[in-house]
Amino acid sequence: MVVVPAGVKLTGLCRAMVSHGLLTEDEGETLSAQARSANDSFLAYLLKIRRFRADQIATFAAVNFGYPFLDLDAVDPAIFPKGVIDPRLLVKHRVLPIAQRGNRLFVGMADPSNLHALDAIKFQVNLTLDMVVVEEDKLARLLDEFGQSTEENILKTIDTEDLNLEFGDDDAQEKADAAAVDIDDAPVVKYLQKIMMDAITSGASDIHFEPYEKSYRIRYRMDGVLYEVAQPPLAIKEKIASRIKVISKLDISEKRVPQDGRMKLVLSRNKAIDFRVSTLPTLYGEKIVMRILDSKTATSGIETLGYEPEQLKLLLDAVQRPYGMVLVTGPTGSGKTVSLYACLNILNKPGVNISTVEDPVEIQLPGVNQVNVNDKAGLDFASAMRAFLRQDPDIIMVGEVRDHETGDIAIKAAQTGHMVLSTLHTNDAPTTLTRLVNMGIPSYNVAASVNLITAQRLARKLCPACKHPVDIPKEALLNAGFSERALEGNWQSYSAEGCPACKGTGYKGRIGIYQVMPVTETIGRIILKNGTAMDIADQAKKEGVLNLREAGLLKVKQGVTSLEEILAVTNE
């Protein structure tokens, strides 16, 4: 074996070939430099100048790097998994999906030293990758077929597709049509509609358009996790941003400050999806995030959200009282708004006057008077609350108690014959009571006004198509928080596997886990005595209130989610 001296800048396949005597050091350096000058990979350049045959390089690479060799002529391309990897990435990184087994994806590569390509693919698919070595010439032939569906070709042909979509605001549509002439965005319009439709059908909650120096990335947030779905040409980033801003009634000429807007995508006569749009100036252009607001999530029924029967009864009893306050707490993205809207949907009756103030209004409910916060115009939560009290309300919903003024008005409204619903950013229910006191609200007002507090998180549900039973050691279950009594009986825990239905993640959809704590007389006395959150938590436990970890472990026993997911979600 020839040892490469220090200082010779040879890497990857070239270094291996020099080390094993297939090339001299000078040849390796010269060929590498020539490949860079020709804008080719080292392997492709060797084949171009016919220094080696593709089968010779593949055999050497398989033996030297320790990967199995596969002859692509012996495999039917019809069995290759389709749609797992973005076709543009396949062509860019010279990678071919061969087979999928659960959450493992077998990929063919001619150059196994190209770990950058492997990392890029792994990031996009979120699967465990197993590499096999294939011949470059056969790989190129198959990639040419995949290349027909790259993003560039989609942009060329998508304007002939009839998606039958329209935007719900006529004025915005007129502006969009006028702008289309100037920015020549006919293919971009169709491409954007396709991205939005794919997001809706995939169950995504957000779409991220992210410009970088040399690339442009589109990602969907599905079940709380971001996945890259496309890398359109960098040249169209301005056209996509302009199109989105026009139909969202944003200033198309302003690119220096963040902007917020809305749009509505009309799918049919009876179906429309709202989008909340946010733009942010970044180093290489405007990043745009579109939040998908489907009113069905709030009107599908509170019983579908994941409350245990006892928890649901406590919540419904609290919100149906004639006055008082119900608070929903948790971090951003934990489903607080959906829980509040589900409650409002139950309370929304012809004989009831409901007013909400939000920042911004996410889901529009007929029969509910909804107000958007407008700080520039002086309309904040507190001023809107004061106006509500002069509007003869029965039920008031405040998007968030952020400060003493808003909290004080909300508490007083709850004491004067109104039902008040709101959210607060705290980790659990007991902490919420002490947070209100720390805001400067007198403890006697808190004890007298708050009926119930719900803390919540969202956990991913196991994919029903591929979840499989798993035996977890008793010690691990006890360490996770199960009691000896909870382990009794016949029940089975499950783990994530991964399949095409869940895109290899093992999870599909999310469900809420909740800590529902009524403010009883005993807890009220602890508040009056300025007790700590730990004192309140101890008393709540005595009264049978499940904490978030215990509520999550119930979902594990029910086979809804995995123990790993609950440990991650409730890791306080």
XYZ file of C-alpha atoms in Angstrom:
572
model
C 0.000 0.000 0.000
C 1.261 3.464 -0.873
C 1.085 5.910 2.022
C 0.109 9.450 1.066
C 2.611 11.934 2.532
C 1.421 14.770 4.739
C 0.559 17.930 2.870
C -0.929 16.264 -0.227
C -4.531 17.529 -0.427
C -6.313 14.409 -1.614
C -9.737 13.494 -0.281
C -12.482 10.944 -0.730
C -12.306 8.523 -3.631
C -9.137 10.076 -5.022
C -7.249 9.582 -1.758
C -8.380 5.953 -1.569
C -7.229 5.253 -5.139
C -3.830 6.825 -4.449
C -3.476 4.898 -1.187
C -4.114 1.606 -2.987
C -1.764 2.326 -5.886
C -4.368 2.819 -8.619
C -3.065 6.361 -9.131
C 0.165 8.111 -8.245
C 0.098 11.113 -5.968
C 0.862 13.488 -8.860
C -1.870 11.882 -10.976
C -4.341 12.217 -8.130
C -3.606 15.916 -7.660
C -3.644 16.617 -11.396
C -6.879 14.736 -12.059
C -8.587 16.392 -9.065
C -7.596 19.836 -10.336
C -8.761 18.997 -13.865
C -12.103 17.707 -12.543
C -12.648 20.955 -10.634
C -11.775 23.004 -13.717
C -14.252 20.982 -15.783
C -16.892 21.425 -13.056
C -17.164 17.639 -12.728
C -16.923 15.305 -9.786
C -13.687 13.330 -9.545
C -15.489 10.096 -10.416
C -17.361 11.583 -13.387
C -14.115 13.041 -14.741
C -12.341 9.661 -14.567
C -15.108 8.164 -16.676
C -15.147 11.107 -19.091
C -11.447 10.689 -19.910
C -11.879 6.885 -19.870
C -9.145 6.362 -17.296
C -11.268 3.647 -15.629
C -14.520 1.848 -16.404
C -17.562 2.396 -14.200
C -17.593 -1.251 -13.067
C -13.905 -1.056 -12.041
C -14.488 2.028 -9.894
C -17.650 0.562 -8.330
C -15.920 -2.720 -7.434
C -12.969 -0.863 -5.915
C -15.221 1.517 -3.944
C -17.366 -1.308 -2.557
C -14.349 -3.280 -1.324
C -12.356 -0.294 -0.031
C -15.211 1.494 1.779
C -16.935 -1.666 2.989
C -20.344 -1.297 1.339
C -22.270 -3.956 -0.630
C -22.237 -3.754 -4.425
C -25.466 -3.825 -6.455
C -25.809 -4.311 -10.210
C -28.677 -1.992 -11.230
C -29.323 -4.075 -14.358
C -30.437 -6.902 -12.070
C -33.132 -4.782 -10.387
C -36.498 -3.727 -11.809
C -36.710 0.105 -11.507
C -40.478 -0.212 -11.008
C -39.895 -1.380 -7.436
C -37.831 1.676 -6.483
C -39.707 3.801 -3.883
C -41.228 6.879 -5.504
C -41.698 10.263 -3.881
C -39.451 9.543 -0.880
C -36.717 11.978 -1.959
C -37.130 15.223 -3.868
C -36.129 14.387 -7.505
C -33.992 17.522 -7.662
C -31.890 16.289 -4.736
C -31.448 12.894 -6.398
C -29.940 14.465 -9.496
C -27.896 17.015 -7.549
C -26.305 14.490 -5.171
C -26.185 11.453 -7.517
C -28.243 9.270 -5.183
C -30.895 6.697 -6.100
C -33.500 5.246 -3.665
C -33.390 1.451 -4.030
C -35.741 0.075 -1.373
C -37.434 1.021 1.895
C -37.909 -1.220 4.913
C -39.769 0.593 7.672
C -37.705 3.602 8.648
C -34.623 2.363 6.754
C -33.999 3.577 3.226
C -31.454 1.826 0.971
C -29.796 4.228 -1.454
C -27.408 3.620 -4.316
C -24.318 5.803 -4.814
C -21.349 5.493 -7.128
C -19.067 7.430 -4.762
C -19.531 6.241 -1.146
C -17.043 8.848 0.090
C -19.551 11.620 -0.649
C -20.847 11.901 2.905
C -22.136 15.441 2.299
C -24.685 14.050 -0.167
C -25.710 11.373 2.300
C -26.229 13.966 5.052
C -28.327 16.162 2.748
C -30.596 13.251 1.827
C -30.884 12.108 5.429
C -31.896 15.613 6.506
C -34.645 15.703 3.877
C -36.184 12.252 4.464
C -35.564 11.864 8.218
C -34.872 8.142 7.726
C -31.961 5.826 8.519
C -29.923 5.453 5.322
C -28.131 2.267 4.216
C -25.746 2.722 1.274
C -25.039 0.312 -1.572
C -22.451 0.986 -4.274
C -23.625 1.098 -7.880
C -21.995 1.821 -11.240
C -22.001 5.475 -12.271
C -23.092 4.907 -15.878
C -26.129 2.851 -14.869
C -26.918 5.306 -12.077
C -26.810 8.208 -14.555
C -29.255 6.463 -16.883
C -31.830 5.980 -14.122
C -31.324 9.472 -12.711
C -32.118 10.901 -16.131
C -35.586 9.408 -15.763
C -35.986 10.897 -12.295
C -34.692 14.211 -13.605
C -37.775 14.670 -15.752
C -39.718 15.592 -12.614
C -37.293 18.053 -11.055
C -38.512 21.387 -9.757
C -37.198 23.252 -12.819
C -39.270 21.086 -15.154
C -42.294 21.457 -12.906
C -41.993 25.223 -13.280
C -41.893 24.862 -17.073
C -44.970 22.656 -17.318
C -47.116 23.515 -14.347
C -48.796 26.443 -16.072
C -50.651 23.926 -18.257
C -52.207 22.247 -15.217
C -55.692 23.274 -14.199
C -55.791 23.389 -10.403
C -59.167 25.156 -10.284
C -58.104 27.326 -7.370
C -58.935 30.934 -6.679
C -58.198 33.410 -3.924
C -61.129 34.508 -1.837
C -60.597 38.265 -1.883
C -61.652 39.835 -5.202
C -59.617 42.985 -4.632
C -56.512 40.965 -3.857
C -57.091 38.857 -6.954
C -57.272 41.958 -9.166
C -53.974 43.184 -7.729
C -52.442 39.771 -8.274
C -53.556 39.690 -11.904
C -52.097 43.156 -12.506
C -48.841 42.240 -10.815
C -48.585 39.034 -12.815
C -48.011 41.054 -15.983
C -45.108 42.945 -14.415
C -43.312 40.085 -12.741
C -44.042 37.433 -15.349
C -45.187 34.967 -12.698
C -47.679 32.739 -14.539
C -45.667 29.546 -13.808
C -44.923 30.807 -10.301
C -48.642 31.263 -9.591
C -49.330 27.630 -10.431
C -46.239 26.471 -8.556
C -47.246 28.376 -5.430
C -50.762 26.953 -5.605
C -49.298 23.473 -5.901
C -47.094 24.034 -2.842
C -50.120 25.257 -0.858
C -52.318 22.369 -1.997
C -49.634 19.806 -1.161
C -49.300 21.355 2.300
C -53.052 21.104 2.888
C -53.285 17.494 1.714
C -50.191 16.564 3.759
C -51.745 17.958 6.944
C -49.048 20.613 7.371
C -49.624 23.463 9.813
C -47.054 25.903 8.362
C -45.175 26.528 5.112
C -41.709 28.108 5.309
C -40.137 29.868 2.294
C -36.462 30.396 3.166
C -33.912 32.199 0.935
C -30.196 31.607 1.409
C -27.107 32.776 -0.454
C -26.963 29.892 -2.930
C -30.240 28.042 -2.393
C -33.935 28.486 -1.765
C -35.715 26.056 0.536
C -39.385 25.274 1.165
C -40.329 23.345 4.290
C -43.589 22.078 5.788
C -44.217 21.757 9.516
C -46.056 18.480 10.001
C -46.928 17.157 13.442
C -44.695 19.828 14.954
C -41.565 18.885 12.946
C -40.155 20.744 9.918
C -39.453 18.750 6.741
C -37.830 20.051 3.566
C -40.106 19.430 0.592
C -38.573 21.424 -2.276
C -35.620 23.488 -3.445
C -36.946 25.666 -6.282
C -34.506 27.726 -8.363
C -33.026 30.655 -6.489
C -34.028 32.966 -9.330
C -37.744 32.753 -8.484
C -37.511 33.734 -4.820
C -38.527 37.347 -5.521
C -41.443 36.266 -7.701
C -42.763 33.897 -5.030
C -42.443 36.593 -2.355
C -44.177 39.169 -4.558
C -47.041 36.849 -5.394
C -47.641 35.959 -1.743
C -47.488 39.607 -0.636
C -49.919 40.790 -3.308
C -52.657 38.281 -2.473
C -52.081 38.873 1.262
C -52.636 42.652 0.866
C -49.074 43.478 1.883
C -46.875 46.252 0.524
C -45.037 44.655 -2.387
C -42.433 47.447 -2.468
C -41.545 47.257 1.244
C -38.815 44.695 1.872
C -37.047 46.249 4.852
C -39.536 45.628 7.665
C -41.661 42.615 8.728
C -45.271 42.517 7.532
C -48.323 40.455 8.500
C -51.319 39.618 6.355
C -53.958 37.033 5.484
C -55.201 35.233 2.419
C -57.964 32.768 1.646
C -57.625 29.868 -0.784
C -61.016 28.838 -2.185
C -60.977 25.138 -2.982
C -64.655 24.730 -3.834
C -68.017 26.334 -3.201
C -68.143 24.904 0.322
C -64.455 24.704 1.176
C -61.923 27.461 1.815
C -58.674 27.564 3.756
C -57.335 30.706 5.445
C -53.618 31.444 5.623
C -51.910 33.800 8.039
C -48.824 35.274 6.357
C -45.728 36.706 8.008
C -42.716 38.168 6.182
C -39.274 38.768 7.676
C -36.317 40.514 6.006
C -33.255 38.257 6.204
C -29.719 38.523 4.897
C -30.579 37.019 1.500
C -34.193 38.052 0.992
C -37.574 37.833 2.653
C -38.394 34.707 4.620
C -42.128 34.014 4.519
C -44.099 31.759 6.847
C -47.688 30.841 6.018
C -49.790 29.415 8.863
C -52.617 27.208 7.599
C -55.816 28.036 9.475
C -58.445 25.347 8.956
C -61.601 26.123 10.919
C -62.478 22.420 10.968
C -59.813 21.869 13.632
C -61.791 24.067 16.024
C -65.261 22.875 15.064
C -64.592 19.137 14.833
C -65.580 18.634 18.477
C -63.793 19.042 21.773
C -64.001 15.307 22.416
C -61.480 14.713 19.589
C -58.724 16.778 21.229
C -57.547 14.091 23.662
C -59.087 15.018 27.021
C -59.700 12.102 29.362
C -63.436 11.719 30.241
C -62.965 13.088 33.779
C -60.913 16.025 32.486
C -63.464 16.868 29.812
C -66.306 16.897 32.355
C -64.377 19.288 34.607
C -63.612 21.626 31.679
C -67.188 21.697 30.361
C -68.585 22.317 33.844
C -66.183 25.252 34.276
C -66.842 26.997 30.930
C -70.619 26.621 31.247
C -70.765 28.513 34.545
C -72.337 31.977 34.279
C -69.161 33.778 35.386
C -65.531 33.210 36.338
C -62.280 32.635 34.470
C -60.875 29.586 32.673
C -57.212 29.708 31.660
C -55.416 27.527 29.111
C -51.635 27.431 29.464
C -48.690 25.977 27.645
C -45.830 26.941 25.329
C -46.273 28.326 21.817
C -47.598 25.678 19.448
C -49.200 23.504 22.128
C -52.751 23.852 20.810
C -54.090 26.435 23.268
C -56.008 28.374 20.596
C -57.720 25.245 19.281
C -58.830 24.312 22.817
C -60.279 27.781 23.374
C -62.103 27.764 20.047
C -63.502 24.311 20.782
C -64.955 25.701 24.018
C -66.318 28.790 22.221
C -67.952 26.555 19.631
C -69.859 24.808 22.425
C -70.900 28.117 24.017
C -71.793 29.793 20.706
C -75.606 29.892 20.820
C -78.152 32.433 19.536
C -78.894 33.762 23.020
C -75.270 34.413 23.957
C -73.089 37.447 23.169
C -69.453 36.351 22.662
C -66.585 38.776 22.018
C -62.926 37.884 21.459
C -59.748 39.955 21.155
C -56.767 38.181 19.585
C -53.368 38.895 18.103
C -54.224 37.970 15.403
C -57.607 36.289 14.828
C -56.670 32.841 13.572
C -59.982 31.048 13.033
C -63.175 32.847 12.067
C -66.315 31.654 13.863
C -69.746 32.820 12.659
C -71.746 34.336 15.504
C -68.650 35.447 17.442
C -67.535 39.097 17.505
C -63.801 38.868 16.851
C -61.378 41.796 17.205
C -57.793 41.994 15.958
C -55.239 43.740 18.162
C -53.825 46.815 16.416
C -51.025 48.323 18.488
C -50.332 51.078 15.951
C -53.892 52.328 16.278
C -53.852 52.008 20.077
C -56.099 48.932 20.148
C -54.434 46.552 22.581
C -55.868 43.779 24.747
C -56.679 46.099 27.643
C -58.491 48.761 25.566
C -60.474 46.101 23.706
C -61.494 44.537 27.033
C -62.761 47.898 28.306
C -64.814 48.310 25.144
C -66.221 44.790 25.495
C -67.585 45.586 28.952
C -69.720 48.332 27.379
C -71.040 45.918 24.733
C -73.217 43.776 27.028
C -71.066 40.611 26.729
C -71.808 37.200 28.204
C -68.528 35.552 27.276
C -65.163 37.228 26.651
C -62.111 35.533 25.173
C -58.727 37.263 25.522
C -55.959 35.904 23.317
C -53.352 36.194 26.065
C -52.925 37.736 29.508
C -49.591 39.485 28.937
C -49.465 42.164 31.600
C -50.993 43.444 34.827
C -53.477 45.749 33.103
C -54.989 43.040 30.910
C -55.040 40.547 33.769
C -56.661 43.042 36.138
C -59.471 43.893 33.690
C -60.025 40.192 32.906
C -60.250 39.304 36.602
C -62.708 42.129 37.284
C -64.814 41.050 34.306
C -64.914 37.523 35.713
C -66.061 38.920 39.059
C -68.850 41.023 37.558
C -70.895 38.318 35.879
C -68.914 37.413 32.757
C -67.271 34.175 31.673
C -63.685 34.961 30.650
C -61.472 32.583 28.667
C -57.798 33.294 28.086
C -54.297 31.840 27.709
C -51.081 32.276 29.640
C -47.544 31.101 28.916
C -46.650 28.889 31.881
C -45.373 25.330 32.123
C -48.147 23.843 34.239
C -51.423 24.677 35.975
C -50.135 25.415 39.525
C -47.533 27.874 38.214
C -50.280 29.849 36.486
C -51.868 30.948 39.768
C -48.599 32.225 41.199
C -47.812 33.950 37.876
C -51.034 35.987 38.146
C -50.128 37.005 41.690
C -46.613 37.933 40.572
C -48.149 40.173 37.886
C -49.561 42.270 40.705
C -53.119 40.907 40.792
C -54.253 40.553 44.429
C -54.304 36.943 45.596
C -57.890 37.271 46.890
C -59.049 38.271 43.382
C -57.236 35.310 41.841
C -58.724 32.867 44.349
C -62.237 34.243 43.873
C -62.215 34.493 40.072
C -60.335 31.577 38.506
C -62.551 28.507 38.074
C -60.170 26.140 36.324
C -56.751 25.970 34.651
C -55.748 23.617 31.849
C -52.086 23.052 30.979
C -51.422 21.199 27.755
C -48.893 19.812 25.306
C -49.199 18.164 21.893
C -47.752 14.686 21.396
C -47.410 12.892 18.072
C -49.708 9.909 17.588
C -48.281 6.604 16.443
C -49.018 5.751 12.825
C -51.779 3.103 12.931
C -50.422 1.460 9.785
C -46.970 0.603 11.140
C -46.890 0.895 14.946
C -45.608 -2.328 16.500
C -45.758 -3.797 20.015
C -42.698 -3.340 22.175
C -41.800 -4.761 25.584
C -40.372 -2.083 27.862
C -38.534 -3.194 31.017
C -40.481 -2.601 34.221
C -37.653 -0.512 35.678
C -37.775 1.860 32.692
C -41.543 2.249 33.070
C -41.187 3.031 36.787
C -38.440 5.569 36.061
C -40.699 7.204 33.478
C -43.352 7.832 36.140
C -45.608 4.777 36.117
C -46.742 3.594 39.542
C -46.776 -0.079 40.513
C -50.560 0.022 40.395
C -50.587 1.568 36.901
C -48.492 -1.350 35.608
C -51.111 -3.878 36.662
C -53.523 -5.394 34.158
C -53.176 -6.414 30.538
C -52.021 -3.589 28.301
C -49.490 -3.284 25.522
C -47.060 -0.477 24.763
C -46.157 0.369 21.175
C -43.235 1.953 19.370
C -42.779 3.857 16.101
C -41.654 1.896 13.047
C -42.046 4.011 9.897
C -43.822 3.380 6.606
C -44.828 5.274 3.431
C -48.125 6.310 5.047
C -46.262 8.328 7.706
C -43.274 9.179 5.457
C -40.997 7.002 7.547
C -41.460 8.924 10.805
C -43.630 6.361 12.605
C -46.044 9.101 13.655
C -49.129 10.581 12.037
C -51.203 13.343 13.596
C -51.050 14.784 17.109
C -53.120 14.538 20.248
C -53.280 16.724 23.338
C -52.187 15.732 26.818
C -53.693 17.804 29.586
C -53.458 18.779 33.230
C -56.937 19.981 34.211
C -56.941 21.610 37.665
C -60.110 23.078 39.193
C -59.465 25.833 41.723
C -61.133 24.282 44.760
C -61.686 25.963 48.125
C -58.556 24.314 49.520
C -56.395 25.553 46.647
C -58.026 28.977 47.026
C -56.932 29.106 50.677
C -53.354 28.239 49.641
C -53.409 31.191 47.227
C -54.726 33.522 49.926
C -51.863 32.450 52.168
C -49.401 33.244 49.336
C -48.505 29.566 48.969
C -45.968 28.480 46.332
C -46.655 26.620 43.104
C -45.268 23.497 44.793
C -47.835 23.829 47.591
C -50.612 24.120 45.006
C -49.244 21.153 43.024
C -49.138 18.970 46.146
C -52.754 19.790 46.967
C -53.846 19.204 43.363
C -52.229 15.786 43.457
C -54.135 14.947 46.646
C -57.340 15.919 44.841
C -56.587 13.509 41.987
C -55.338 15.987 39.373
C -53.011 14.311 36.877
C -49.848 16.185 35.990
C -48.741 16.331 32.354
C -46.396 13.339 32.613
C -49.111 11.180 34.208
C -51.644 12.238 31.568
C -49.129 11.378 28.861
C -48.435 7.944 30.349
C -52.166 7.210 30.076
C -51.847 7.763 26.325
C -48.973 5.254 26.296
C -51.157 2.670 28.051
C -53.916 3.352 25.514
C -51.495 2.673 22.632
C -51.988 6.170 21.217
C -48.346 7.266 21.376
C -44.938 5.954 22.399
C -43.129 6.289 25.693
C -40.239 8.053 23.923
C -42.592 10.743 22.621
C -44.145 11.390 26.039
C -40.737 11.591 27.712
C -39.653 14.163 25.114
C -42.831 16.252 25.290
C -43.092 16.326 29.092
C -39.387 16.735 29.849
C -39.684 19.644 32.275
